[in-house]
Backbone as a chain_set.jsonl record, in Angstrom:
{"seq": "GMIALVLVMIGLIRRLRTDRLRRAVAPYSAAIYQQAWYCARCAGVFYLPGTVPAHVPTGALVPVEAFRDTVWLAGHHSWVADSGR", "coords": {"N": [[1.242, -1.332, -0.202], [1.468, 1.53, 0.439], [4.368, 1.828, -0.422], [3.729, 1.442, -2.806], [2.25, 4.015, -2.587], [3.611, 5.786, -2.747], [5.513, 5.009, -5.309], [4.434, 5.822, -7.621], [3.039, 8.576, -6.498], [5.736, 9.976, -6.901], [5.733, 8.637, -9.818], [3.712, 10.418, -11.034], [4.467, 13.498, -9.781], [7.616, 13.544, -12.048], [5.858, 13.313, -13.923], [4.808, 15.61, -13.958], [6.883, 17.32, -13.752], [8.491, 16.69, -16.412], [6.295, 17.717, -18.645], [6.426, 20.311, -17.321], [8.643, 21.015, -18.551], [8.384, 20.424, -21.578], [6.644, 22.317, -23.009], [7.809, 24.873, -21.484], [9.745, 24.238, -23.778], [8.996, 23.882, -25.948], [7.41, 26.764, -27.36], [10.405, 27.294, -28.746], [10.843, 25.602, -30.174], [9.186, 25.467, -31.97], [9.554, 27.694, -33.507], [12.107, 26.581, -35.045], [11.156, 24.449, -35.883], [10.141, 26.129, -37.847], [11.767, 26.943, -39.883], [12.569, 24.597, -41.623], [13.272, 22.247, -43.991], [11.28, 20.588, -46.326], [12.515, 17.572, -48.385], [11.978, 15.702, -50.849], [12.959, 13.704, -52.691], [15.415, 13.519, -51.055], [14.649, 12.547, -48.978], [14.573, 13.499, -46.599], [15.119, 16.629, -43.972], [16.636, 19.661, -43.626], [17.948, 23.032, -42.852], [18.681, 26.224, -44.001], [21.748, 28.476, -43.746], [22.141, 29.939, -41.455], [18.966, 30.834, -40.199], [18.737, 29.839, -38.316], [19.183, 29.135, -35.393], [22.807, 29.337, -33.776], [23.205, 25.889, -32.93], [22.044, 24.934, -34.297], [21.762, 22.237, -36.785], [23.008, 22.948, -40.074], [23.973, 22.995, -43.346], [23.444, 20.633, -43.846], [22.331, 16.976, -44.579], [19.314, 15.968, -42.429], [18.03, 12.871, -41.357], [15.244, 12.162, -41.59], [13.508, 10.395, -39.686], [15.389, 11.089, -38.069], [14.779, 13.643, -37.117], [12.325, 14.598, -34.993], [13.775, 14.434, -32.861], [16.139, 15.999, -33.613], [14.673, 18.718, -33.813], [13.686, 19.012, -31.218], [15.584, 18.818, -29.224], [17.019, 21.166, -30.44], [15.271, 23.698, -29.875], [15.325, 22.859, -26.986], [18.027, 24.121, -26.53], [18.473, 26.55, -27.292], [15.733, 27.229, -24.944], [17.427, 26.788, -23.131], [19.317, 29.004, -23.678], [18.512, 31.018, -23.761], [17.069, 31.186, -21.422], [19.527, 31.155, -19.337], [19.546, 28.593, -17.834]], "CA": [[-0.061, -0.37, -0.313], [2.2, 2.67, 0.939], [5.207, 1.644, -0.926], [3.018, 1.837, -4.015], [1.556, 5.4, -3.088], [5.337, 6.272, -2.87], [5.915, 4.913, -6.601], [2.919, 6.445, -7.666], [3.608, 10.211, -6.194], [7.504, 10.058, -7.916], [5.724, 9.47, -11.392], [3.039, 12.066, -10.924], [5.845, 14.353, -9.693], [8.232, 12.947, -12.713], [5.663, 13.645, -15.582], [4.352, 16.731, -14.38], [8.747, 17.864, -13.944], [8.476, 17.02, -18.163], [5.2, 18.268, -19.098], [6.303, 21.764, -17.394], [9.936, 21.729, -20.025], [8.099, 20.239, -22.46], [5.499, 23.148, -22.353], [8.552, 25.585, -21.725], [10.61, 24.637, -25.185], [7.696, 24.384, -27.669], [7.963, 27.697, -28.794], [11.825, 27.508, -29.215], [11.194, 24.31, -30.948], [8.436, 25.564, -33.11], [10.316, 28.054, -34.23], [13.216, 25.521, -35.306], [10.61, 23.592, -36.666], [8.762, 26.243, -39.27], [12.534, 27.346, -40.544], [12.783, 23.35, -42.156], [13.088, 22.403, -45.192], [11.674, 18.934, -46.513], [13.144, 17.24, -49.554], [11.523, 14.602, -51.025], [13.669, 12.975, -52.972], [15.986, 12.285, -50.093], [14.084, 11.582, -47.454], [15.617, 14.474, -45.425], [14.858, 17.74, -44.404], [17.948, 20.953, -43.806], [18.509, 24.27, -42.436], [19.472, 27.289, -44.767], [22.858, 28.626, -43.405], [20.814, 31.731, -41.367], [17.41, 30.991, -40.316], [18.704, 29.04, -37.345], [20.477, 29.232, -34.122], [24.544, 28.407, -34.423], [23.325, 25.053, -32.562], [21.492, 23.465, -35.576], [22.886, 21.827, -37.557], [23.392, 23.509, -41.396], [23.871, 22.356, -44.015], [23.226, 18.418, -43.51], [20.728, 16.366, -44.521], [18.784, 15.123, -41.12], [17.05, 11.877, -41.471], [12.861, 12.346, -41.061], [13.433, 9.514, -38.797], [16.043, 11.868, -36.662], [14.323, 15.085, -37.137], [11.721, 14.957, -34.294], [14.834, 14.972, -32.14], [16.817, 17.714, -34.133], [14.233, 20.585, -33.498], [13.332, 19.023, -29.18], [17.311, 19.402, -28.816], [17.313, 22.362, -30.28], [15.095, 24.273, -28.614], [15.588, 22.504, -25.791], [19.495, 24.235, -25.669], [17.622, 27.42, -27.508], [15.486, 27.459, -24.264], [18.674, 26.941, -21.81], [20.202, 30.308, -23.583], [17.672, 32.343, -23.047], [17.05, 31.399, -19.599], [20.203, 31.271, -18.418], [19.939, 28.293, -17.007]], "C": [[0.627, 1.366, -0.162], [3.721, 2.749, -0.251], [4.448, 1.873, -2.762], [2.524, 3.252, -3.691], [3.107, 6.162, -3.332], [5.55, 6.774, -4.514], [4.655, 6.245, -6.898], [3.145, 8.176, -6.902], [5.309, 10.438, -7.089], [6.91, 9.44, -9.454], [5.654, 10.251, -11.666], [4.09, 13.024, -10.985], [6.956, 14.151, -11.099], [7.635, 13.78, -14.103], [5.546, 15.288, -15.432], [6.031, 18.076, -14.462], [8.881, 17.952, -15.881], [7.963, 17.576, -19.216], [5.696, 20.024, -18.844], [7.689, 21.933, -18.807], [8.96, 21.495, -20.945], [7.126, 21.189, -22.831], [6.503, 24.937, -22.406], [9.563, 25.901, -23.415], [10.205, 24.397, -26.513], [8.024, 25.439, -28.247], [9.303, 28.125, -29.38], [11.572, 27.044, -30.223], [10.257, 24.805, -32.473], [8.741, 26.364, -33.965], [11.081, 27.809, -35.853], [12.63, 24.759, -36.438], [10.291, 24.084, -38.564], [10.105, 26.988, -40.018], [12.519, 25.673, -41.768], [12.321, 23.355, -43.361], [12.568, 21.555, -46.159], [11.412, 18.424, -48.529], [12.627, 16.334, -49.661], [12.413, 13.564, -51.947], [15.12, 12.491, -51.958], [15.801, 12.331, -49.296], [14.776, 12.372, -46.235], [14.768, 15.512, -45.129], [16.723, 18.463, -43.715], [17.25, 22.013, -43.678], [18.974, 25.113, -43.881], [20.219, 28.128, -43.959], [22.23, 30.293, -42.934], [19.739, 31.921, -40.594], [17.984, 30.401, -39.255], [19.114, 29.537, -36.498], [21.88, 28.557, -34.602], [24.269, 26.852, -33.87], [22.707, 24.139, -33.843], [22.515, 23.467, -37.075], [22.338, 22.879, -38.702], [23.831, 22.836, -42.262], [24.386, 20.911, -44.281], [21.532, 18.097, -43.808], [20.466, 15.7, -43.385], [17.6, 15.016, -41.884], [15.535, 12.507, -41.696], [13.076, 11.45, -39.753], [14.409, 10.551, -37.25], [15.536, 13.338, -36.246], [13.343, 15.37, -35.724], [12.628, 15.57, -33.441], [16.162, 16.103, -32.048], [16.253, 19.024, -33.333], [13.861, 20.314, -32.052], [14.877, 19.619, -29.054], [17.541, 21.342, -29.163], [17.158, 23.768, -30.478], [15.364, 24.387, -27.617], [17.145, 23.655, -25.475], [18.198, 25.371, -26.253], [16.88, 28.505, -25.901], [16.77, 28.519, -22.722], [19.593, 28.594, -22.306], [19.473, 30.888, -23.321], [17.38, 32.164, -21.474], [17.788, 31.508, -18.552], [20.321, 30.021, -17.114], [20.77, 26.75, -17.111]], "O": [[0.08, 2.285, -0.772], [3.97, 3.814, -0.816], [4.966, 2.539, -3.659], [2.324, 3.854, -4.746], [3.389, 7.032, -4.156], [5.681, 7.898, -4.999], [4.304, 7.269, -6.312], [3.927, 8.683, -7.706], [5.536, 11.337, -7.899], [7.642, 9.757, -10.391], [6.439, 11.009, -12.236], [4.592, 13.372, -12.054], [7.274, 15.335, -11.208], [8.227, 14.465, -14.937], [5.935, 16.107, -16.264], [6.149, 19.18, -14.995], [9.244, 18.941, -16.518], [8.494, 17.9, -20.279], [5.511, 20.888, -19.7], [7.661, 22.738, -19.737], [8.47, 22.57, -21.289], [6.244, 20.404, -23.182], [6.132, 25.909, -23.063], [9.92, 26.936, -23.98], [10.688, 24.562, -27.633], [8.683, 25.492, -29.286], [9.444, 29.005, -30.229], [11.846, 27.626, -31.273], [10.555, 24.577, -33.645], [8.434, 26.154, -35.138], [10.944, 28.281, -36.981], [13.155, 24.456, -37.51], [10.217, 23.488, -39.639], [9.711, 27.764, -40.889], [12.431, 26.01, -42.948], [11.414, 24.026, -43.854], [13.305, 21.556, -47.145], [10.629, 18.743, -49.424], [12.557, 15.699, -48.609], [12.322, 12.398, -51.564], [15.722, 11.424, -52.073], [16.691, 12.18, -48.459], [15.341, 11.931, -45.234], [13.716, 15.587, -45.764], [17.705, 17.766, -43.458], [16.137, 22.151, -44.186], [19.606, 24.513, -44.751], [19.469, 28.762, -43.216], [21.981, 31.304, -43.589], [19.455, 33.066, -40.245], [16.851, 30.363, -38.775], [19.562, 30.661, -36.728], [22.079, 27.658, -35.42], [25.186, 26.165, -34.32], [22.925, 22.97, -34.163], [23.291, 24.079, -37.808], [21.382, 23.604, -38.425], [24.197, 21.738, -41.843], [25.386, 20.372, -44.756], [20.4, 18.512, -43.557], [21.249, 14.79, -43.113], [16.794, 15.719, -42.494], [15.264, 13.649, -42.067], [12.723, 11.987, -38.703], [14.174, 10.636, -36.045], [15.868, 13.982, -35.251], [13.577, 16.48, -35.247], [12.593, 16.767, -33.156], [16.795, 16.688, -31.169], [16.796, 19.89, -32.647], [13.661, 21.359, -31.432], [15.15, 20.793, -28.805], [17.971, 22.29, -28.507], [17.914, 24.657, -30.87], [15.647, 25.442, -27.05], [17.364, 23.986, -24.31], [17.063, 25.2, -25.809], [17.118, 29.682, -25.629], [16.924, 29.547, -22.063], [20.322, 29.205, -21.525], [19.721, 31.568, -22.325], [17.505, 33.001, -20.58], [17.463, 31.763, -17.392], [20.825, 30.152, -15.998], [21.309, 26.271, -16.113]]}, "num_chains": 1, "name": "protein.A"}
């Protein structure tokens, strides 16, 4: 009983923290997402130099499978840079 309650509370706290982080990073990720160009022939995404922050890879094709992670990580880095965390 008590152990299960503690485990549920830990899970809930982790979920709330993760959700708070995702909400904070979302505007930064959206800005980076909007600058992406999809190439159907190459089945990948690329960014033009100067359109995204310096930590986003430009000039290289990002496979579609890795695009979501690239956008989230770049958004997270932008959020950290802006918030000073």
